[in-house]
PDB file of C-alpha atoms in Angstrom:
ATOM      1  CA  MET A   1    -103.107  78.727 -10.995  1.00 31.00           C
ATOM      2  CA  LYS A   2    -101.441  76.382 -13.460  1.00 34.00           C
ATOM      3  CA  PRO A   3     -99.245  73.495 -12.165  1.00 36.00           C
ATOM      4  CA  GLU A   4     -95.654  73.814 -12.092  1.00 40.00           C
ATOM      5  CA  THR A   5     -95.018  71.488 -14.992  1.00 40.00           C
ATOM      6  CA  ASP A   6     -96.833  73.535 -17.330  1.00 39.00           C
ATOM      7  CA  THR A   7     -95.508  76.853 -15.815  1.00 41.00           C
ATOM      8  CA  LEU A   8     -92.862  77.841 -17.892  1.00 47.00           C
ATOM      9  CA  ARG A   9     -89.579  80.324 -17.257  1.00 54.00           C
ATOM     10  CA  ALA A  10     -89.022  82.443 -20.597  1.00 80.00           C
ATOM     11  CA  THR A  11     -85.828  80.363 -20.812  1.00 94.00           C
ATOM     12  CA  PRO A  12     -85.209  76.680 -19.947  1.00 97.00           C
ATOM     13  CA  THR A  13     -82.239  75.161 -18.479  1.00 97.00           C
ATOM     14  CA  PRO A  14     -80.877  72.378 -21.031  1.00 98.00           C
ATOM     15  CA  TYR A  15     -79.005  70.018 -19.323  1.00 98.00           C
ATOM     16  CA  LEU A  16     -75.788  68.450 -19.967  1.00 98.00           C
ATOM     17  CA  ASP A  17     -77.158  64.482 -20.798  1.00 98.00           C
ATOM     18  CA  HIS A  18     -74.569  63.287 -22.846  1.00 97.00           C
ATOM     19  CA  VAL A  19     -70.663  63.779 -25.071  1.00 98.00           C
ATOM     20  CA  MET A  20     -70.459  61.885 -27.919  1.00 97.00           C
ATOM     21  CA  VAL A  21     -66.738  60.930 -29.021  1.00 98.00           C
ATOM     22  CA  LEU A  22     -65.495  59.469 -32.384  1.00 96.00           C
ATOM     23  CA  VAL A  23     -62.506  56.594 -31.669  1.00 96.00           C
ATOM     24  CA  ASP A  24     -60.696  54.505 -33.933  1.00 95.00           C
ATOM     25  CA  ARG A  25     -60.815  51.236 -33.098  1.00 94.00           C
ATOM     26  CA  ASP A  26     -58.225  50.203 -31.339  1.00 96.00           C
ATOM     27  CA  THR A  27     -59.165  52.788 -29.084  1.00 97.00           C
ATOM     28  CA  TYR A  28     -62.869  51.649 -28.320  1.00 96.00           C
ATOM     29  CA  GLY A  29     -61.989  47.630 -28.193  1.00 96.00           C
ATOM     30  CA  ALA A  30     -59.343  49.622 -25.391  1.00 97.00           C
ATOM     31  CA  VAL A  31     -61.935  50.791 -23.759  1.00 97.00           C
ATOM     32  CA  LEU A  32     -64.519  47.842 -23.967  1.00 95.00           C
ATOM     33  CA  ALA A  33     -62.030  45.636 -23.057  1.00 96.00           C
ATOM     34  CA  GLU A  34     -61.356  47.687 -19.270  1.00 94.00           C
ATOM     35  CA  GLU A  35     -64.002  45.707 -17.315  1.00 87.00           C
ATOM     36  CA  HIS A  36     -63.200  48.238 -14.420  1.00 84.00           C
ATOM     37  CA  LEU A  37     -64.528  51.022 -16.374  1.00 88.00           C
ATOM     38  CA  GLY A  38     -68.135  49.137 -15.674  1.00 87.00           C
ATOM     39  CA  ALA A  39     -67.911  46.634 -12.377  1.00 87.00           C
ATOM     40  CA  THR A  40     -66.329  49.970 -10.503  1.00 89.00           C
ATOM     41  CA  PHE A  41     -65.805  53.326 -12.212  1.00 93.00           C
ATOM     42  CA  GLY A  42     -69.196  53.468 -14.391  1.00 94.00           C
ATOM     43  CA  ARG A  43     -72.141  51.989 -15.875  1.00 94.00           C
ATOM     44  CA  ARG A  44     -71.903  50.495 -19.074  1.00 93.00           C
ATOM     45  CA  LYS A  45     -73.564  50.106 -22.235  1.00 92.00           C
ATOM     46  CA  HIS A  46     -72.351  48.483 -25.174  1.00 93.00           C
ATOM     47  CA  LYS A  47     -75.070  48.918 -28.344  1.00 88.00           C
ATOM     48  CA  GLN A  48     -75.041  47.848 -32.280  1.00 81.00           C
ATOM     49  CA  ALA A  49     -77.044  49.378 -34.191  1.00 66.00           C
ATOM     50  CA  ASP A  50     -77.573  49.372 -38.178  1.00 59.00           C
ATOM     51  CA  SER A  51     -79.209  53.350 -39.709  1.00 51.00           C
ATOM     52  CA  SER A  52     -80.672  53.779 -42.852  1.00 46.00           C
ATOM     53  CA  ILE A  53     -78.253  57.179 -42.573  1.00 45.00           C
ATOM     54  CA  ALA A  54     -75.295  55.783 -40.693  1.00 50.00           C
ATOM     55  CA  GLY A  55     -75.675  52.536 -41.565  1.00 55.00           C
ATOM     56  CA  SER A  56     -73.805  49.914 -39.125  1.00 66.00           C
ATOM     57  CA  TYR A  57     -72.183  51.197 -35.861  1.00 75.00           C
ATOM     58  CA  SER A  58     -71.310  50.609 -32.608  1.00 86.00           C
ATOM     59  CA  THR A  59     -71.379  52.569 -29.696  1.00 94.00           C
ATOM     60  CA  LEU A  60     -70.050  52.605 -25.648  1.00 96.00           C
ATOM     61  CA  GLY A  61     -71.442  54.239 -23.196  1.00 96.00           C
ATOM     62  CA  ILE A  62     -70.084  55.081 -19.294  1.00 96.00           C
ATOM     63  CA  ALA A  63     -72.971  56.793 -17.542  1.00 96.00           C
ATOM     64  CA  GLY A  64     -72.261  58.093 -14.181  1.00 96.00           C
ATOM     65  CA  ARG A  65     -75.064  59.963 -12.369  1.00 95.00           C
ATOM     66  CA  GLU A  66     -76.949  62.196 -14.816  1.00 96.00           C
ATOM     67  CA  THR A  67     -74.622  62.490 -17.480  1.00 98.00           C
ATOM     68  CA  LEU A  68     -72.727  60.180 -20.403  1.00 97.00           C
ATOM     69  CA  VAL A  69     -69.997  59.390 -22.591  1.00 98.00           C
ATOM     70  CA  GLU A  70     -70.782  58.466 -25.434  1.00 97.00           C
ATOM     71  CA  LEU A  71     -67.812  56.605 -27.601  1.00 97.00           C
ATOM     72  CA  PHE A  72     -68.481  55.505 -31.170  1.00 94.00           C
ATOM     73  CA  GLU A  73     -66.274  53.295 -33.356  1.00 92.00           C
ATOM     74  CA  GLU A  74     -64.687  54.656 -36.208  1.00 87.00           C
ATOM     75  CA  VAL A  75     -65.294  52.695 -39.726  1.00 77.00           C
ATOM     76  CA  PRO A  76     -63.663  53.029 -42.639  1.00 70.00           C
ATOM     77  CA  GLY A  77     -66.138  55.183 -45.266  1.00 70.00           C
ATOM     78  CA  GLY A  78     -68.226  56.023 -42.223  1.00 68.00           C
ATOM     79  CA  SER A  79     -69.603  59.062 -41.103  1.00 73.00           C
ATOM     80  CA  PRO A  80     -67.526  61.954 -40.997  1.00 82.00           C
ATOM     81  CA  MET A  81     -68.905  62.577 -37.464  1.00 88.00           C
ATOM     82  CA  ARG A  82     -66.666  63.548 -34.865  1.00 94.00           C
ATOM     83  CA  GLY A  83     -68.549  63.968 -32.170  1.00 95.00           C
ATOM     84  CA  GLY A  84     -71.262  65.760 -30.577  1.00 96.00           C
ATOM     85  CA  LEU A  85     -72.210  67.907 -27.368  1.00 98.00           C
ATOM     86  CA  VAL A  86     -76.238  66.779 -26.695  1.00 98.00           C
ATOM     87  CA  PHE A  87     -78.075  68.475 -24.000  1.00 98.00           C
ATOM     88  CA  SER A  88     -81.429  67.885 -22.582  1.00 98.00           C
ATOM     89  CA  PHE A  89     -84.624  69.706 -20.887  1.00 98.00           C
ATOM     90  CA  GLU A  90     -86.353  68.919 -17.442  1.00 96.00           C
ATOM     91  CA  ARG A  91     -89.951  70.102 -18.312  1.00 95.00           C
ATOM     92  CA  THR A  92     -92.614  69.314 -20.920  1.00 94.00           C
ATOM     93  CA  GLY A  93     -92.700  71.901 -23.116  1.00 96.00           C
ATOM     94  CA  SER A  94     -89.370  73.414 -22.880  1.00 97.00           C
ATOM     95  CA  ALA A  95     -88.003  72.957 -26.748  1.00 98.00           C
ATOM     96  CA  GLN A  96     -91.250  75.383 -27.767  1.00 97.00           C
ATOM     97  CA  ALA A  97     -90.099  77.729 -25.339  1.00 98.00           C
ATOM     98  CA  ALA A  98     -85.776  77.512 -26.421  1.00 98.00           C
ATOM     99  CA  ARG A  99     -86.876  77.161 -29.735  1.00 98.00           C
ATOM    100  CA  SER A 100     -88.573  80.976 -29.175  1.00 97.00           C
ATOM    101  CA  VAL A 101     -85.614  82.149 -27.458  1.00 98.00           C
ATOM    102  CA  LEU A 102     -83.209  81.076 -30.472  1.00 98.00           C
ATOM    103  CA  ASP A 103     -85.837  82.567 -33.208  1.00 97.00           C
ATOM    104  CA  GLY A 104     -84.934  85.683 -31.142  1.00 96.00           C
ATOM    105  CA  ALA A 105     -81.400  85.785 -31.472  1.00 96.00           C
ATOM    106  CA  ASP A 106     -79.865  87.037 -34.997  1.00 92.00           C
ATOM    107  CA  ASP A 107     -76.674  84.782 -35.544  1.00 95.00           C
ATOM    108  CA  VAL A 108     -78.625  81.173 -33.981  1.00 98.00           C
ATOM    109  CA  SER A 109     -80.338  79.463 -37.274  1.00 98.00           C
ATOM    110  CA  TYR A 110     -81.312  75.321 -36.514  1.00 99.00           C
ATOM    111  CA  TYR A 111     -83.439  72.653 -37.350  1.00 98.00           C
ATOM    112  CA  TYR A 112     -86.781  71.433 -35.295  1.00 98.00           C
ATOM    113  CA  ASP A 113     -88.389  67.910 -35.096  1.00 96.00           C
ATOM    114  CA  LEU A 114     -90.778  65.392 -33.691  1.00 96.00           C
ATOM    115  CA  VAL A 115     -89.058  62.323 -33.749  1.00 93.00           C
ATOM    116  CA  ARG A 116     -91.034  59.613 -33.043  1.00 92.00           C
ATOM    117  CA  ARG A 117     -91.002  56.221 -33.387  1.00 88.00           C
ATOM    118  CA  ALA A 118     -92.463  52.748 -33.972  1.00 86.00           C
ATOM    119  CA  VAL A 119     -94.127  51.114 -30.562  1.00 83.00           C
ATOM    120  CA  ASP A 120     -95.683  47.792 -30.481  1.00 84.00           C
ATOM    121  CA  GLY A 121     -99.147  47.964 -30.386  1.00 82.00           C
ATOM    122  CA  ALA A 122     -99.688  51.260 -31.207  1.00 84.00           C
ATOM    123  CA  ASP A 123    -100.722  51.812 -34.958  1.00 87.00           C
ATOM    124  CA  GLU A 124     -99.188  54.494 -35.355  1.00 89.00           C
ATOM    125  CA  PRO A 125     -95.607  56.041 -34.609  1.00 88.00           C
ATOM    126  CA  GLN A 126     -95.059  57.953 -31.404  1.00 89.00           C
ATOM    127  CA  PRO A 127     -93.395  60.824 -30.294  1.00 92.00           C
ATOM    128  CA  TRP A 128     -90.269  59.906 -28.949  1.00 93.00           C
ATOM    129  CA  TYR A 129     -88.570  63.418 -28.854  1.00 95.00           C
ATOM    130  CA  HIS A 130     -88.070  66.899 -30.051  1.00 97.00           C
ATOM    131  CA  LEU A 131     -84.627  67.380 -31.347  1.00 97.00           C
ATOM    132  CA  ILE A 132     -83.088  70.965 -32.035  1.00 98.00           C
ATOM    133  CA  ASN A 133     -80.324  71.039 -34.100  1.00 98.00           C
ATOM    134  CA  VAL A 134     -78.145  74.155 -33.531  1.00 99.00           C
ATOM    135  CA  ASP A 135     -76.761  74.503 -37.528  1.00 98.00           C
ATOM    136  CA  LEU A 136     -72.732  74.960 -37.041  1.00 98.00           C
ATOM    137  CA  GLY A 137     -72.444  75.411 -40.260  1.00 97.00           C
ATOM    138  CA  PRO A 138     -71.636  73.179 -43.451  1.00 94.00           C
ATOM    139  CA  GLY A 139     -69.986  70.127 -43.344  1.00 92.00           C
ATOM    140  CA  SER A 140     -69.688  70.289 -39.776  1.00 95.00           C
ATOM    141  CA  PRO A 141     -68.003  67.187 -37.625  1.00 95.00           C
ATOM    142  CA  PHE A 142     -69.849  67.791 -34.472  1.00 96.00           C
ATOM    143  CA  VAL A 143     -73.270  68.313 -33.499  1.00 96.00           C
ATOM    144  CA  LEU A 144     -74.919  70.754 -30.551  1.00 98.00           C
ATOM    145  CA  PHE A 145     -78.560  68.988 -29.848  1.00 98.00           C
ATOM    146  CA  LEU A 146     -80.859  70.109 -27.596  1.00 98.00           C
ATOM    147  CA  ASN A 147     -83.658  68.045 -26.792  1.00 98.00           C
ATOM    148  CA  GLU A 148     -86.682  66.930 -25.016  1.00 98.00           C
ATOM    149  CA  VAL A 149     -88.200  63.376 -24.816  1.00 96.00           C
ATOM    150  CA  THR A 150     -91.346  62.557 -24.352  1.00 95.00           C
ATOM    151  CA  PRO A 151     -93.239  61.234 -21.429  1.00 93.00           C
ATOM    152  CA  GLU A 152     -94.232  58.317 -23.714  1.00 92.00           C
ATOM    153  CA  TYR A 153     -90.287  57.422 -24.214  1.00 92.00           C
ATOM    154  CA  PHE A 154     -89.398  57.762 -20.774  1.00 93.00           C
ATOM    155  CA  ALA A 155     -92.201  55.178 -19.338  1.00 91.00           C
ATOM    156  CA  SER A 156     -91.211  53.097 -21.973  1.00 90.00           C
ATOM    157  CA  LEU A 157     -88.456  52.832 -19.886  1.00 91.00           C
ATOM    158  CA  GLY A 158     -90.000  52.112 -17.029  1.00 92.00           C
ATOM    159  CA  ALA A 159     -88.284  55.483 -15.603  1.00 94.00           C
ATOM    160  CA  LYS A 160     -90.583  57.226 -14.100  1.00 92.00           C
ATOM    161  CA  PRO A 161     -91.304  61.161 -13.868  1.00 94.00           C
ATOM    162  CA  ALA A 162     -89.822  63.265 -10.513  1.00 94.00           C
ATOM    163  CA  ASP A 163     -93.251  64.915  -8.505  1.00 94.00           C
ATOM    164  CA  ASP A 164     -93.114  67.773  -9.481  1.00 93.00           C
ATOM    165  CA  GLY A 165     -92.745  66.207 -13.069  1.00 92.00           C
ATOM    166  CA  ALA A 166     -89.843  66.669 -14.190  1.00 95.00           C
ATOM    167  CA  LEU A 167     -88.726  64.069 -16.665  1.00 96.00           C
ATOM    168  CA  ARG A 168     -85.249  63.704 -14.770  1.00 96.00           C
ATOM    169  CA  ARG A 169     -81.944  62.463 -16.720  1.00 94.00           C
ATOM    170  CA  ARG A 170     -80.913  60.654 -13.247  1.00 94.00           C
ATOM    171  CA  GLU A 171     -84.580  58.188 -13.585  1.00 94.00           C
ATOM    172  CA  TYR A 172     -83.366  58.173 -17.626  1.00 92.00           C
ATOM    173  CA  LEU A 173     -80.424  56.752 -16.528  1.00 94.00           C
ATOM    174  CA  ASP A 174     -80.939  54.458 -13.996  1.00 93.00           C
ATOM    175  CA  ALA A 175     -84.359  52.952 -16.519  1.00 92.00           C
ATOM    176  CA  ALA A 176     -82.045  52.027 -19.381  1.00 90.00           C
ATOM    177  CA  LEU A 177     -78.486  51.407 -16.990  1.00 89.00           C
ATOM    178  CA  GLY A 178     -79.546  50.607 -14.109  1.00 83.00           C
ATOM    179  CA  GLU A 179     -79.549  52.367 -11.023  1.00 77.00           C
ATOM    180  CA  THR A 180     -75.647  53.391  -9.495  1.00 66.00           C
ATOM    181  CA  ASP A 181     -75.638  50.742  -6.958  1.00 57.00           C
ATOM    182  CA  GLY A 182     -75.851  52.781  -3.805  1.00 52.00           C
ATOM    183  CA  GLY A 183     -72.364  54.575  -4.476  1.00 55.00           C
ATOM    184  CA  ASP A 184     -70.553  51.817  -5.996  1.00 74.00           C
ATOM    185  CA  ARG A 185     -69.381  53.715  -8.966  1.00 88.00           C
ATOM    186  CA  VAL A 186     -67.052  56.240  -8.616  1.00 94.00           C
ATOM    187  CA  PHE A 187     -68.181  58.186 -12.076  1.00 96.00           C
ATOM    188  CA  GLY A 188     -70.148  60.949 -10.711  1.00 96.00           C
ATOM    189  CA  ASP A 189     -70.763  63.526 -14.515  1.00 97.00           C
ATOM    190  CA  ILE A 190     -69.145  65.534 -16.850  1.00 99.00           C
ATOM    191  CA  ARG A 191     -67.857  68.854 -15.895  1.00 99.00           C
ATOM    192  CA  GLY A 192     -66.402  69.696 -18.525  1.00 99.00           C
ATOM    193  CA  VAL A 193     -65.556  70.023 -22.550  1.00 99.00           C
ATOM    194  CA  THR A 194     -62.707  71.214 -24.625  1.00 99.00           C
ATOM    195  CA  ILE A 195     -63.097  70.940 -28.215  1.00 98.00           C
ATOM    196  CA  ASP A 196     -60.984  71.471 -31.099  1.00 98.00           C
ATOM    197  CA  VAL A 197     -63.089  73.197 -32.996  1.00 98.00           C
ATOM    198  CA  THR A 198     -63.144  76.433 -36.012  1.00 97.00           C
ATOM    199  CA  ALA A 199     -63.224  79.645 -35.469  1.00 98.00           C
ATOM    200  CA  ASP A 200     -67.093  79.886 -36.672  1.00 98.00           C
ATOM    201  CA  ARG A 201     -67.672  76.909 -35.557  1.00 98.00           C
ATOM    202  CA  ALA A 202     -66.324  78.440 -31.704  1.00 98.00           C
ATOM    203  CA  SER A 203     -68.681  81.573 -32.540  1.00 98.00           C
ATOM    204  CA  ARG A 204     -72.317  79.458 -33.978  1.00 99.00           C
ATOM    205  CA  ILE A 205     -71.720  77.086 -30.135  1.00 99.00           C
ATOM    206  CA  ALA A 206     -70.825  79.956 -27.516  1.00 99.00           C
ATOM    207  CA  ALA A 207     -74.361  83.023 -29.738  1.00 99.00           C
ATOM    208  CA  ALA A 208     -76.329  79.737 -29.240  1.00 99.00           C
ATOM    209  CA  LEU A 209     -76.133  78.249 -25.780  1.00 99.00           C
ATOM    210  CA  THR A 210     -75.283  82.051 -24.242  1.00 98.00           C
ATOM    211  CA  GLN A 211     -78.859  81.521 -24.955  1.00 98.00           C
ATOM    212  CA  PHE A 212     -79.324  79.808 -21.862  1.00 98.00           C
ATOM    213  CA  GLY A 213     -77.472  81.177 -19.430  1.00 96.00           C
ATOM    214  CA  PHE A 214     -73.932  80.665 -19.947  1.00 98.00           C
ATOM    215  CA  THR A 215     -71.168  83.487 -19.749  1.00 99.00           C
ATOM    216  CA  GLU A 216     -68.785  83.434 -22.640  1.00 99.00           C
ATOM    217  CA  ALA A 217     -65.334  84.313 -21.899  1.00 98.00           C
ATOM    218  CA  ARG A 218     -62.017  84.744 -25.041  1.00 96.00           C
ATOM    219  CA  THR A 219     -59.101  82.500 -24.258  1.00 96.00           C
ATOM    220  CA  ASP A 220     -55.500  82.862 -25.265  1.00 93.00           C
ATOM    221  CA  GLY A 221     -56.879  79.915 -27.965  1.00 94.00           C
ATOM    222  CA  GLY A 222     -60.131  80.101 -28.191  1.00 97.00           C
ATOM    223  CA  VAL A 223     -63.724  81.141 -25.977  1.00 98.00           C
ATOM    224  CA  GLU A 224     -64.391  79.557 -22.720  1.00 99.00           C
ATOM    225  CA  LEU A 225     -68.146  79.074 -22.391  1.00 99.00           C
ATOM    226  CA  SER A 226     -69.229  78.547 -18.514  1.00 98.00           C
ATOM    227  CA  ARG A 227     -72.037  78.064 -16.231  1.00 97.00           C
ATOM    228  CA  ALA A 228     -72.086  76.411 -12.683  1.00 96.00           C
ATOM    229  CA  ASP A 229     -72.811  73.201 -13.788  1.00 95.00           C
ATOM    230  CA  LEU A 230     -70.199  72.987 -16.990  1.00 98.00           C
ATOM    231  CA  THR A 231     -67.295  73.806 -18.653  1.00 99.00           C
ATOM    232  CA  LEU A 232     -67.201  74.097 -22.403  1.00 99.00           C
ATOM    233  CA  SER A 233     -63.814  75.137 -23.691  1.00 99.00           C
ATOM    234  CA  LEU A 234     -63.552  75.910 -27.058  1.00 99.00           C
ATOM    235  CA  ARG A 235     -59.735  76.017 -28.540  1.00 98.00           C
ATOM    236  CA  ILE A 236     -59.290  76.764 -32.436  1.00 98.00           C
ATOM    237  CA  ALA A 237     -58.422  74.732 -34.875  1.00 97.00           C
ATOM    238  CA  GLU A 238     -58.172  72.994 -38.160  1.00 92.00           C
ATOM    239  CA  THR A 239     -58.365  69.464 -36.650  1.00 94.00           C
ATOM    240  CA  GLU A 240     -61.683  69.660 -35.678  1.00 96.00           C
ATOM    241  CA  ARG A 241     -62.207  66.951 -32.583  1.00 96.00           C
ATOM    242  CA  VAL A 242     -62.814  65.702 -28.527  1.00 98.00           C
ATOM    243  CA  THR A 243     -59.896  66.491 -26.528  1.00 98.00           C
ATOM    244  CA  GLY A 244     -60.659  65.771 -23.596  1.00 99.00           C
ATOM    245  CA  LEU A 245     -63.369  65.665 -20.437  1.00 99.00           C
ATOM    246  CA  ARG A 246     -63.287  66.628 -17.170  1.00 99.00           C
ATOM    247  CA  LEU A 247     -65.299  63.694 -14.837  1.00 98.00           C
ATOM    248  CA  GLU A 248     -66.482  64.938 -11.241  1.00 98.00           C
ATOM    249  CA  LEU A 249     -65.220  61.390  -9.008  1.00 97.00           C
ATOM    250  CA  PHE A 250     -66.520  60.268  -5.512  1.00 94.00           C
ATOM    251  CA  GLY A 251     -64.349  57.946  -3.890  1.00 90.00           C
ATOM    252  CA  ALA A 252     -61.932  57.441  -6.647  1.00 92.00           C
ATOM    253  CA  ASP A 253     -58.070  56.081  -6.482  1.00 90.00           C
ATOM    254  CA  PRO A 254     -55.316  58.740  -7.219  1.00 94.00           C
ATOM    255  CA  GLY A 255     -53.000  58.688  -9.557  1.00 92.00           C
ATOM    256  CA  THR A 256     -54.820  55.924 -11.169  1.00 91.00           C
ATOM    257  CA  GLU A 257     -54.470  55.857 -15.135  1.00 93.00           C
ATOM    258  CA  PHE A 258     -56.169  53.470 -17.954  1.00 93.00           C
ATOM    259  CA  THR A 259     -54.171  53.957 -21.505  1.00 96.00           C
ATOM    260  CA  PHE A 260     -56.590  52.394 -24.182  1.00 97.00           C
ATOM    261  CA  GLY A 261     -54.319  51.683 -26.873  1.00 93.00           C
ATOM    262  CA  GLY A 262     -52.709  54.782 -28.738  1.00 92.00           C
ATOM    263  CA  GLY A 263     -55.696  56.999 -28.409  1.00 96.00           C
ATOM    264  CA  SER A 264     -57.224  58.009 -24.979  1.00 98.00           C
ATOM    265  CA  LYS A 265     -56.131  58.119 -21.743  1.00 98.00           C
ATOM    266  CA  LEU A 266     -57.865  58.561 -18.143  1.00 97.00           C
ATOM    267  CA  VAL A 267     -55.837  60.002 -15.396  1.00 97.00           C
ATOM    268  CA  VAL A 268     -57.646  60.455 -12.009  1.00 96.00           C
ATOM    269  CA  ASP A 269     -55.937  63.036 -10.638  1.00 97.00           C
ATOM    270  CA  SER A 270     -57.355  62.609  -6.757  1.00 97.00           C
ATOM    271  CA  GLU A 271     -60.560  60.713  -5.313  1.00 96.00           C
ATOM    272  CA  GLU A 272     -63.137  63.654  -6.875  1.00 97.00           C
ATOM    273  CA  SER A 273     -61.861  64.277 -10.338  1.00 98.00           C
ATOM    274  CA  ALA A 274     -59.810  63.014 -13.468  1.00 98.00           C
ATOM    275  CA  ARG A 275     -59.387  64.000 -17.198  1.00 98.00           C
ATOM    276  CA  TRP A 276     -60.383  61.622 -19.376  1.00 99.00           C
ATOM    277  CA  LEU A 277     -57.780  62.716 -22.992  1.00 99.00           C
ATOM    278  CA  PHE A 278     -58.312  62.648 -26.780  1.00 98.00           C
ATOM    279  CA  PHE A 279     -55.491  61.797 -29.400  1.00 95.00           C
TER     280      PHE A 279
END
């Protein structure tokens, strides 16, 4: 019998990896300047990069146990992207299985690529991750990615596979950002995302994610997609953007609020929950 790592269910499970949110420069700077976020809330990583496609850009990641909030600084003349949902698979071969699932759905299309990176000591670019980019329509300001990292990428970070061979997000984040200091930081994980999107965009997102265990329910303002670990609220609107995140916390101080310029606020509602709002 094949080992569990090589035996995949017909429908693999994509877990939320991170949420991308575009914010204005003042808001980005205010979040970056709030040292408390990195000291006691969540692990932080600030990155400045240059891309032949996106140009120069800055990102700030705030990580929980297994998920990450990634803020992008808006720049004049930059990319029209407003945000995105990035899911990841934990088992080798899941991307291929996921493509088979999506190929069987009449109302879902996607683009696939095996992304490679140049690595010191290697003659050829190495496979880094499998990218499934769900088609959300022409000119979409959002992306929906389903990714599977390669063992080569995992090893490059110093991350170790689980005993059953799974490439888990917790080990990836611990290797990239450092471990969670025994619970000193209160941010657990992202449990809810609210996004304003057009009706067509909501339909495309729902059509893709319901293939992977999410249930769809109509609401007064749009569509709700839910699974045991995550709820996505898609509100129908002409101005498309991420408007809020619901965060699971561990031992936070209720009533604490952080205001980041005029574009964002983080509200701690209880020891176990917070809302991160974007205006």
